[in-house]
Backbone as JSON, one array per atom type, in Angstrom:
{
  "sequence": "MEIREILAELEYNRGYFPHEAVQEAIRQKDKIIPELLRILENAERNIHQIEEQPAYMAHIYAMFLLAQFREKRAYSLIVDLFSHPGDTSDNIAGDFVTEDLSRVLASVCHGDTTLIKQLIENRDADEYVRDASLKALLVLVVNSEKTREEVMDYYKSLFRGKLERENSMVWNGLVLYSSYLCYEEVYEDIKKVYKDGLVDLFFIDLEDVDEYISRGWEKNLASLKSDRHYQFVEDTVEL",
  "N": [[52.48, 181.93, 107.4], [49.9, 181.26, 109.78], [47.63, 178.46, 110.03], [45.03, 179.25, 110.71], [45.06, 181.88, 109.87], [45.35, 181.63, 107.14], [42.93, 180.36, 106.47], [41.14, 182.34, 107.21], [41.68, 184.28, 105.29], [40.73, 183.01, 103.05], [38.04, 182.84, 103.38], [36.06, 184.69, 102.53], [35.07, 186.56, 99.58], [37.16, 189.08, 98.86], [37.61, 190.89, 96.95], [40.03, 190.58, 95.69], [42.55, 188.28, 94.54], [43.71, 185.9, 96.81], [46.7, 185.33, 96.77], [49.0, 184.79, 98.41], [47.9, 183.42, 100.62], [46.82, 181.17, 99.37], [49.13, 179.97, 98.28], [50.46, 179.41, 100.66], [48.68, 177.6, 101.76], [49.02, 175.48, 100.01], [51.7, 174.92, 100.51], [51.54, 174.08, 103.15], [50.15, 171.71, 103.02], [49.55, 169.13, 104.3], [48.74, 169.87, 106.87], [46.54, 171.49, 106.36], [44.61, 170.09, 104.95], [42.71, 168.53, 106.6], [41.23, 170.69, 107.64], [40.12, 171.83, 105.36], [38.48, 169.78, 104.48], [36.71, 169.8, 106.58], [35.49, 172.25, 106.16], [33.94, 171.7, 103.88], [32.21, 169.78, 104.94], [30.85, 171.36, 106.82], [29.7, 173.19, 105.09], [27.82, 171.66, 103.77], [26.1, 171.05, 105.9], [25.17, 173.57, 106.51], [23.98, 174.67, 104.29], [21.87, 176.28, 103.32], [22.27, 178.65, 104.6], [24.63, 179.44, 103.43], [23.72, 179.92, 100.87], [22.62, 182.38, 101.19], [24.74, 184.03, 101.46], [26.48, 185.44, 99.32], [29.13, 186.29, 99.1], [30.65, 184.46, 100.41], [33.31, 182.22, 100.23], [34.82, 180.08, 101.07], [34.2, 177.33, 100.72], [34.51, 177.04, 97.97], [37.25, 177.6, 97.5], [38.21, 175.51, 99.06], [37.37, 173.25, 97.61], [38.83, 173.54, 95.2], [41.5, 173.43, 96.16], [41.58, 170.9, 97.42], [41.08, 169.32, 95.22], [43.36, 169.87, 93.72], [45.18, 168.67, 95.41], [44.46, 166.11, 94.98], [42.7, 164.76, 96.71], [41.01, 162.15, 97.89], [39.1, 161.86, 99.9], [37.51, 164.03, 99.7], [35.71, 163.55, 97.74], [33.03, 162.3, 98.14], [31.97, 164.28, 99.75], [31.85, 166.52, 98.1], [30.09, 165.61, 96.14], [27.78, 165.25, 97.71], [27.31, 167.92, 98.37], [26.47, 169.0, 95.99], [24.14, 167.72, 95.39], [21.7, 168.7, 95.96], [18.31, 169.82, 95.38], [16.64, 172.04, 92.96], [17.63, 175.51, 92.76], [19.83, 175.51, 94.38], [22.55, 174.66, 93.99], [23.48, 176.46, 92.06], [23.18, 178.81, 93.49], [25.05, 178.54, 95.56], [27.44, 178.2, 94.26], [27.59, 179.24, 91.66], [29.19, 180.15, 88.64], [31.16, 178.27, 88.96], [30.07, 175.74, 88.77], [29.57, 175.25, 86.02], [32.05, 175.81, 84.94], [34.19, 174.51, 86.36], [33.46, 172.34, 88.04], [33.36, 169.8, 86.87], [36.06, 169.02, 86.36], [37.06, 169.14, 88.92], [35.61, 167.11, 90.22], [36.57, 164.93, 88.7], [39.23, 165.01, 89.46], [39.29, 164.26, 92.14], [38.13, 161.76, 92.33], [39.63, 159.55, 91.6], [39.27, 157.65, 89.56], [37.08, 156.2, 90.39], [33.9, 156.05, 89.55], [31.4, 155.84, 90.62], [29.88, 157.59, 92.36], [29.78, 159.86, 90.8], [28.22, 158.96, 88.68], [25.87, 158.58, 90.08], [25.14, 161.24, 90.55], [24.71, 162.1, 87.93], [22.44, 160.62, 87.28], [20.61, 161.55, 89.05], [17.61, 162.87, 89.27], [16.66, 165.03, 90.67], [18.77, 166.73, 91.04], [20.52, 169.72, 90.04], [20.41, 170.6, 86.59], [22.72, 171.51, 85.34], [24.71, 170.7, 87.03], [24.47, 167.96, 86.71], [25.19, 167.77, 84.04], [27.86, 168.65, 84.26], [28.86, 166.49, 85.65], [28.63, 164.46, 83.77], [30.52, 165.44, 82.0], [32.78, 165.18, 83.58], [33.39, 162.5, 83.38], [34.38, 162.38, 80.78], [36.63, 163.97, 81.14], [38.14, 162.22, 82.67], [38.72, 160.29, 80.75], [40.26, 161.79, 78.92], [42.46, 162.22, 80.5], [43.45, 159.74, 80.84], [42.48, 158.01, 82.85], [40.2, 156.6, 82.61], [38.93, 154.4, 80.11], [38.08, 155.16, 76.71], [36.14, 153.42, 75.75], [34.92, 152.42, 78.09], [33.59, 154.7, 79.14], [31.94, 155.39, 77.0], [30.29, 153.16, 76.86], [28.79, 153.54, 79.14], [27.6, 156.03, 78.56], [26.08, 155.17, 76.42], [24.19, 153.6, 77.73], [22.72, 155.57, 78.95], [21.56, 156.91, 76.8], [19.85, 154.88, 76.07], [17.83, 154.42, 77.94], [18.46, 154.96, 80.69], [18.38, 157.63, 81.22], [16.06, 160.2, 81.75], [13.7, 161.18, 79.29], [13.57, 164.1, 78.71], [13.8, 167.46, 77.66], [16.84, 168.98, 78.35], [19.86, 170.36, 79.85], [21.39, 168.2, 80.32], [21.01, 166.35, 78.25], [22.06, 167.9, 76.16], [24.77, 167.95, 76.89], [25.36, 165.19, 76.89], [25.09, 164.49, 74.18], [27.07, 166.17, 73.05], [29.51, 165.3, 74.32], [29.57, 162.63, 73.6], [29.86, 162.96, 70.88], [32.41, 164.09, 70.75], [33.83, 161.83, 71.52], [33.46, 160.24, 69.39], [31.84, 157.93, 68.97], [30.41, 155.9, 67.02], [28.44, 154.02, 67.27], [26.31, 155.02, 68.71], [25.14, 156.83, 67.05], [22.65, 156.67, 65.72], [21.02, 156.77, 67.94], [21.56, 159.37, 68.76], [20.46, 160.83, 66.64], [17.79, 160.25, 67.05], [17.39, 161.55, 69.46], [17.46, 164.21, 68.62], [15.24, 164.19, 66.95], [13.25, 163.81, 68.83], [13.29, 166.2, 70.11], [15.0, 166.81, 72.3], [17.33, 168.19, 72.62], [19.03, 171.33, 72.72], [19.26, 173.26, 69.95], [20.82, 175.5, 69.61], [22.92, 175.01, 71.21], [24.2, 172.61, 70.37], [24.05, 171.31, 67.14], [22.96, 168.87, 64.68], [24.74, 168.97, 62.57], [27.05, 169.86, 63.8], [27.6, 167.63, 65.36], [28.16, 165.76, 63.34], [30.47, 166.93, 62.32], [32.34, 166.74, 64.47], [32.52, 163.96, 64.69], [33.49, 163.29, 62.18], [36.02, 164.38, 62.29], [37.41, 162.63, 63.88], [38.55, 160.57, 66.62], [41.24, 160.85, 67.56], [42.08, 163.43, 66.76], [40.16, 164.97, 68.06], [40.78, 164.31, 70.71], [43.37, 165.38, 70.95], [42.73, 168.09, 70.8], [41.13, 168.39, 73.09], [42.99, 167.83, 75.07], [44.47, 170.12, 75.11], [42.9, 171.94, 76.3], [42.12, 173.59, 79.21], [39.8, 173.07, 80.64], [39.37, 170.42, 80.49], [41.26, 169.17, 81.93], [42.9, 167.8, 84.86], [42.76, 169.44, 88.07], [45.44, 171.4, 88.72], [46.87, 173.72, 89.28], [46.0, 175.93, 91.48], [46.29, 178.65, 91.56], [45.36, 179.66, 89.26], [42.76, 180.35, 89.62]],
  "CA": [[51.13, 182.18, 107.91], [49.25, 180.21, 110.53], [46.49, 177.87, 109.33], [43.83, 180.08, 110.95], [45.19, 183.08, 109.05], [45.08, 181.2, 105.76], [41.5, 180.11, 106.35], [40.45, 183.63, 107.29], [41.85, 184.94, 104.0], [39.98, 182.28, 102.02], [36.64, 182.68, 103.76], [35.15, 185.56, 101.77], [35.56, 187.3, 98.43], [37.57, 190.39, 99.33], [37.89, 191.73, 95.79], [41.34, 190.28, 95.14], [42.91, 186.87, 94.7], [44.64, 185.78, 97.95], [47.83, 184.51, 96.31], [49.86, 184.33, 99.51], [47.18, 182.43, 101.41], [46.71, 179.94, 98.57], [50.45, 179.35, 98.23], [50.74, 178.88, 101.99], [47.84, 176.41, 101.9], [49.68, 174.42, 99.25], [52.94, 174.58, 101.22], [51.18, 173.39, 104.38], [49.13, 170.77, 102.56], [49.15, 168.1, 105.27], [48.04, 170.5, 108.0], [45.3, 172.19, 106.0], [43.61, 169.18, 104.36], [41.57, 168.28, 107.5], [40.43, 171.9, 107.76], [39.38, 171.99, 104.11], [37.41, 168.78, 104.51], [35.74, 170.29, 107.56], [34.75, 173.33, 105.51], [32.93, 171.08, 103.02], [31.21, 169.18, 105.82], [30.04, 172.45, 107.37], [28.93, 173.78, 104.0], [26.66, 170.78, 103.56], [25.19, 171.2, 107.04], [24.64, 174.95, 106.58], [23.93, 175.06, 102.88], [20.92, 177.37, 103.06], [22.91, 179.88, 105.07], [25.61, 179.82, 102.41], [22.96, 180.49, 99.76], [22.3, 183.77, 101.51], [26.0, 184.76, 101.63], [27.17, 185.31, 98.03], [30.56, 186.58, 99.2], [31.34, 183.35, 101.07], [34.12, 181.52, 99.23], [35.67, 179.05, 101.67], [33.93, 176.02, 100.13], [35.06, 177.03, 96.62], [38.7, 177.42, 97.64], [38.44, 174.17, 99.59], [37.23, 172.27, 96.53], [39.97, 173.66, 94.29], [42.71, 172.95, 96.81], [41.49, 169.45, 97.61], [41.22, 168.73, 93.89], [44.78, 169.96, 93.39], [45.86, 167.67, 96.23], [43.89, 164.79, 94.6], [42.24, 164.23, 97.99], [39.82, 161.32, 97.64], [38.09, 162.04, 100.95], [36.63, 165.15, 99.32], [34.81, 163.09, 96.67], [31.64, 162.17, 98.58], [31.54, 165.56, 100.31], [31.5, 167.39, 96.97], [28.86, 165.06, 95.54], [26.67, 165.6, 98.61], [27.1, 169.36, 98.31], [25.8, 169.36, 94.74], [22.99, 166.83, 95.16], [20.47, 169.38, 96.39], [17.4, 170.17, 94.27], [16.37, 173.44, 92.69], [18.72, 176.43, 92.41], [20.81, 175.55, 95.45], [23.92, 174.56, 93.47], [23.8, 177.74, 91.42], [23.26, 179.84, 94.53], [26.25, 178.41, 96.4], [28.69, 178.05, 93.49], [27.57, 180.04, 90.44], [29.88, 179.66, 87.44], [32.01, 177.12, 89.29], [29.39, 174.52, 88.32], [29.77, 175.03, 84.58], [33.45, 175.99, 84.55], [35.23, 173.71, 87.02], [33.01, 171.19, 88.83], [33.69, 168.55, 86.18], [37.45, 168.61, 86.56], [37.24, 168.91, 90.35], [35.13, 165.74, 90.47], [37.51, 163.97, 88.1], [40.5, 165.06, 90.19], [39.21, 163.64, 93.47], [37.47, 160.44, 92.35], [40.63, 158.5, 91.36], [38.75, 156.62, 88.67], [35.85, 155.61, 90.92], [32.84, 156.9, 88.98], [30.11, 155.47, 91.21], [29.14, 158.75, 92.85], [29.56, 160.73, 89.64], [27.06, 158.41, 87.97], [24.69, 158.87, 90.91], [24.77, 162.63, 90.28], [24.17, 162.16, 86.56], [21.11, 160.0, 87.25], [19.77, 162.16, 90.09], [16.67, 163.76, 88.59], [16.42, 166.21, 91.49], [19.94, 167.6, 91.01], [20.56, 170.77, 89.02], [20.76, 170.04, 85.29], [24.09, 171.88, 85.01], [25.53, 169.8, 87.84], [24.43, 166.65, 86.05], [26.03, 167.92, 82.84], [29.26, 168.68, 84.71], [29.22, 165.13, 86.03], [28.87, 163.78, 82.5], [31.79, 165.95, 81.49], [33.85, 164.63, 84.42], [33.77, 161.2, 82.81], [35.23, 162.66, 79.62], [37.91, 164.43, 81.7], [38.88, 161.02, 83.06], [39.23, 159.68, 79.52], [41.32, 162.66, 78.39], [43.62, 162.08, 81.38], [43.85, 158.31, 80.84], [42.05, 157.25, 84.03], [39.14, 155.73, 82.12], [39.05, 154.2, 78.67], [37.0, 155.69, 75.87], [35.09, 152.4, 75.66], [34.2, 152.37, 79.37], [32.7, 155.85, 79.26], [30.91, 155.34, 75.97], [29.32, 152.13, 77.24], [27.88, 154.16, 80.09], [26.81, 157.01, 77.81], [25.09, 154.41, 75.63], [23.1, 153.18, 78.63], [21.89, 156.75, 79.18], [20.76, 157.07, 75.59], [18.92, 153.77, 75.87], [16.86, 154.17, 79.01], [18.8, 155.4, 82.05], [18.17, 159.07, 81.35], [14.69, 160.6, 81.43], [13.65, 161.83, 77.98], [13.06, 165.46, 78.84], [14.77, 168.43, 77.19], [17.63, 169.55, 79.44], [21.29, 170.5, 79.62], [21.99, 166.86, 80.41], [21.02, 165.8, 76.89], [23.03, 168.68, 75.39], [26.1, 167.46, 77.22], [25.53, 163.79, 76.47], [25.32, 164.48, 72.74], [28.36, 166.78, 72.77], [30.63, 164.48, 74.76], [29.56, 161.43, 72.76], [30.4, 163.37, 69.59], [33.86, 164.18, 70.92], [34.38, 160.48, 71.62], [33.31, 159.61, 68.06], [31.33, 156.57, 69.14], [29.38, 155.86, 65.98], [27.38, 153.08, 67.65], [25.15, 155.75, 69.24], [24.74, 157.87, 66.12], [21.2, 156.59, 65.51], [20.43, 157.26, 69.19], [21.68, 160.83, 68.73], [19.46, 161.36, 65.69], [16.47, 160.14, 67.7], [17.34, 162.62, 70.45], [17.06, 165.43, 67.89], [13.86, 163.99, 66.49], [12.37, 163.95, 69.99], [13.39, 167.57, 70.64], [15.61, 166.79, 73.63], [18.57, 168.96, 72.6], [18.96, 172.73, 72.31], [20.01, 173.38, 68.7], [21.78, 176.58, 69.75], [24.06, 174.45, 71.93], [24.85, 171.72, 69.4], [23.11, 170.75, 66.17], [23.42, 167.6, 64.1], [25.91, 169.26, 61.74], [28.2, 169.88, 64.72], [27.87, 166.22, 65.69], [28.82, 165.15, 62.17], [31.82, 167.49, 62.19], [33.2, 166.14, 65.48], [32.73, 162.55, 64.36], [34.33, 163.21, 60.97], [37.39, 164.72, 62.66], [38.03, 161.46, 64.45], [38.86, 160.63, 68.05], [42.59, 161.32, 67.86], [42.12, 164.89, 66.63], [39.36, 165.52, 69.15], [41.55, 164.12, 71.94], [44.45, 166.37, 70.97], [42.11, 169.37, 71.09], [40.7, 168.38, 74.49], [44.18, 167.84, 75.92], [45.0, 171.48, 75.17], [41.86, 172.76, 76.91], [42.22, 173.44, 80.67], [38.54, 172.59, 81.19], [39.37, 168.95, 80.43], [42.44, 168.72, 82.66], [42.81, 167.78, 86.31], [43.16, 170.67, 88.73], [46.86, 171.31, 89.09], [47.41, 174.99, 89.74], [44.89, 176.7, 92.01], [46.53, 180.07, 91.36], [44.64, 180.06, 88.05], [41.42, 180.78, 90.03]],
  "C": [[50.63, 180.99, 108.72], [48.03, 179.69, 109.75], [45.24, 178.74, 109.5], [43.87, 181.35, 110.12], [44.9, 182.77, 107.58], [43.57, 181.05, 105.55], [40.7, 181.41, 106.41], [40.53, 184.38, 105.96], [40.99, 184.31, 102.91], [38.47, 182.28, 102.27], [35.68, 183.48, 102.89], [35.85, 186.19, 100.57], [35.88, 188.72, 98.89], [37.94, 191.32, 98.17], [39.27, 191.54, 95.2], [41.61, 188.79, 95.33], [43.96, 186.73, 95.79], [45.83, 184.87, 97.64], [48.65, 183.94, 97.47], [49.18, 183.24, 100.32], [47.08, 181.1, 100.67], [48.06, 179.22, 98.52], [50.84, 178.75, 99.58], [49.92, 177.62, 102.24], [48.48, 175.22, 101.19], [50.95, 173.96, 99.98], [52.66, 173.77, 102.48], [50.06, 172.37, 104.14], [48.64, 169.82, 103.65], [48.37, 168.68, 106.45], [46.67, 171.02, 107.61], [44.23, 171.26, 105.43], [42.46, 168.89, 105.33], [40.66, 169.49, 107.65], [39.58, 172.13, 106.51], [38.23, 171.0, 104.02], [36.31, 169.22, 105.47], [34.89, 171.43, 106.97], [33.64, 172.75, 104.62], [31.83, 170.42, 103.85], [30.28, 170.25, 106.39], [29.18, 173.1, 106.31], [27.68, 172.96, 103.72], [25.64, 170.96, 104.67], [24.49, 172.56, 107.05], [24.39, 175.53, 105.19], [22.98, 176.23, 102.61], [21.43, 178.7, 103.6], [23.92, 180.39, 104.05], [24.92, 180.43, 101.19], [22.72, 181.98, 99.95], [23.56, 184.63, 101.7], [26.82, 184.65, 100.34], [28.66, 185.58, 98.08], [31.35, 185.45, 99.85], [32.04, 182.48, 100.03], [34.89, 180.33, 99.77], [35.46, 177.69, 101.01], [34.49, 175.92, 98.7], [36.57, 176.83, 96.66], [39.02, 176.01, 98.14], [38.37, 173.12, 98.49], [38.4, 172.33, 95.56], [41.25, 173.09, 94.91], [42.7, 171.43, 96.98], [41.6, 168.71, 96.27], [42.69, 168.76, 93.45], [45.58, 168.92, 94.17], [45.43, 166.24, 95.88], [43.4, 164.05, 95.84], [40.93, 163.47, 97.82], [38.74, 161.49, 98.69], [37.13, 163.19, 100.63], [35.53, 164.7, 98.35], [33.35, 163.06, 97.12], [31.1, 163.48, 99.13], [31.1, 166.51, 99.19], [30.22, 166.91, 96.3], [27.65, 165.41, 96.4], [26.3, 167.08, 98.48], [26.29, 169.76, 97.09], [24.62, 168.44, 94.4], [21.66, 167.47, 95.52], [19.61, 169.79, 95.2], [17.32, 171.68, 94.04], [17.62, 174.23, 92.34], [19.84, 176.45, 93.43], [22.24, 175.53, 94.93], [24.37, 175.86, 92.82], [24.0, 178.82, 92.47], [24.54, 179.76, 95.35], [27.55, 178.4, 95.6], [28.73, 178.81, 92.18], [28.29, 179.38, 89.28], [30.82, 178.5, 87.71], [31.4, 175.83, 88.75], [29.71, 174.24, 86.86], [31.24, 175.08, 84.18], [34.39, 174.92, 85.11], [34.76, 172.48, 87.79], [33.42, 169.88, 88.18], [35.12, 168.1, 86.47], [37.8, 168.45, 88.04], [36.79, 167.49, 90.71], [36.11, 164.7, 89.92], [38.81, 163.9, 88.89], [40.45, 164.31, 91.52], [38.66, 162.22, 93.46], [38.43, 159.27, 92.15], [40.06, 157.33, 90.57], [37.5, 155.91, 89.16], [34.67, 156.5, 90.51], [31.46, 156.63, 89.59], [29.28, 156.68, 91.61], [28.87, 159.76, 91.75], [28.33, 160.26, 88.87], [25.77, 158.64, 88.76], [24.21, 160.29, 90.67], [24.13, 162.76, 88.9], [22.72, 161.67, 86.54], [20.15, 160.56, 88.29], [18.85, 163.21, 89.45], [16.4, 165.04, 89.37], [17.59, 167.2, 91.44], [19.83, 168.62, 89.88], [21.04, 170.19, 87.69], [22.2, 170.36, 84.89], [25.1, 171.07, 85.84], [25.59, 168.43, 87.18], [25.27, 166.67, 84.78], [27.51, 167.92, 83.21], [29.75, 167.29, 85.09], [29.46, 164.27, 84.79], [30.23, 164.15, 81.93], [32.97, 165.39, 82.28], [34.31, 163.28, 83.89], [34.67, 161.38, 81.6], [36.6, 163.16, 80.08], [38.77, 163.23, 82.1], [39.45, 160.29, 81.85], [40.41, 160.48, 78.99], [42.61, 162.49, 79.2], [43.99, 160.62, 81.67], [43.52, 157.56, 82.12], [40.83, 156.39, 83.75], [39.34, 155.55, 80.63], [37.86, 154.82, 77.95], [35.83, 154.71, 75.84], [34.25, 152.32, 76.94], [33.17, 153.5, 79.47], [31.6, 155.79, 78.21], [29.89, 154.25, 76.25], [28.31, 152.71, 78.23], [27.0, 155.2, 79.4], [25.71, 156.29, 77.01], [23.91, 153.99, 76.5], [22.18, 154.36, 78.96], [21.0, 157.02, 77.99], [19.61, 156.06, 75.55], [18.11, 153.42, 77.11], [17.17, 154.72, 80.38], [18.51, 156.87, 82.29], [16.76, 159.42, 80.91], [14.68, 161.42, 80.14], [12.89, 163.14, 78.07], [14.16, 166.44, 78.43], [15.51, 169.04, 78.38], [19.08, 169.66, 79.02], [21.98, 169.14, 79.66], [22.07, 166.23, 79.02], [22.0, 166.57, 76.0], [24.44, 168.14, 75.61], [26.34, 166.05, 76.72], [25.82, 163.7, 74.98], [26.71, 165.05, 72.42], [29.52, 165.86, 73.13], [30.7, 163.17, 73.98], [30.13, 161.74, 71.38], [31.92, 163.5, 69.65], [34.5, 162.79, 70.89], [34.23, 159.68, 70.33], [32.83, 158.17, 68.14], [30.14, 156.39, 68.22], [28.23, 154.92, 66.32], [26.13, 153.8, 68.17], [24.65, 156.83, 68.27], [23.23, 157.86, 65.87], [20.45, 157.05, 66.76], [20.45, 158.79, 69.22], [20.64, 161.43, 67.8], [18.06, 161.3, 66.29], [16.29, 161.21, 68.78], [16.91, 163.93, 69.8], [15.61, 165.34, 67.42], [12.87, 164.23, 67.62], [12.46, 165.32, 70.66], [14.02, 167.68, 72.01], [16.84, 167.67, 73.76], [18.31, 170.39, 72.15], [19.85, 172.92, 71.08], [21.02, 174.52, 68.73], [23.03, 176.12, 70.49], [24.88, 173.55, 71.02], [23.79, 171.19, 68.45], [23.73, 169.52, 65.51], [24.62, 167.81, 63.19], [27.17, 169.31, 62.6], [28.6, 168.46, 65.09], [28.65, 165.56, 64.56], [30.26, 165.64, 62.03], [32.78, 166.86, 63.19], [33.51, 164.68, 65.15], [33.66, 162.41, 63.16], [35.79, 163.54, 61.28], [38.13, 163.52, 63.22], [38.48, 161.66, 65.88], [40.24, 161.21, 68.32], [42.7, 162.84, 67.77], [41.31, 165.55, 67.74], [40.12, 165.43, 70.47], [42.66, 165.15, 72.05], [43.91, 167.76, 71.32], [41.7, 169.47, 72.56], [41.89, 168.46, 75.44], [44.76, 169.25, 76.08], [44.03, 172.45, 75.84], [41.87, 172.54, 78.43], [40.95, 172.89, 81.29], [38.43, 171.06, 81.17], [40.62, 168.37, 81.1], [42.14, 168.63, 84.15], [43.23, 169.14, 86.87], [44.59, 170.52, 89.2], [47.4, 172.59, 89.7], [46.25, 175.89, 90.19], [45.06, 178.2, 91.81], [45.81, 180.57, 90.1], [43.23, 180.54, 88.39], [41.18, 182.25, 89.69]]
}
């Protein structure tokens, strides 16, 4: 297939998965990477038009493919795309935000968490995007690109002043991922989060926190390693 034919197949949701086009994109990696980067640049420039085209899929395929290629040039483009306020992120990406944004970010950042942290601390960004960014840091730990201590030191800074104390998905995620990491130094901070009503008890309650911590980091790590949501993007055909 020619590059233009591949891109045409990936542009819209046609009711089927374009296996041949995806496999050809992977086979012609070097030729298609500039085109995929251009798709993300155009998506940022025309984001409100994309909001009005729910069948448009080119930017989603581009992010998955670039993540599979571990293309670092996609990092800032993806962060820019999801830095918009309000419902924009949900409108342009839907379940991709909660299901795969975290591992896409982890796959393209190559251990540089600067922009991921900017998303986490961006009060205007969608709360689910910020949660996915928090999760991306855990993905990096699971895949040995960041140490448990590095990420927990940052999480601790969020508990202790960097994160606004308002009930949101961000706090749900912070408590959950800290529990997985079994960092007992923030246990009192976690209890205060519950006392202040910042966490949704239907998402995670204090008994869940205690259970994850009691299991220990090694058991939690083994569980996370077997979960595709905590792995780098490797096989786009799973879309």
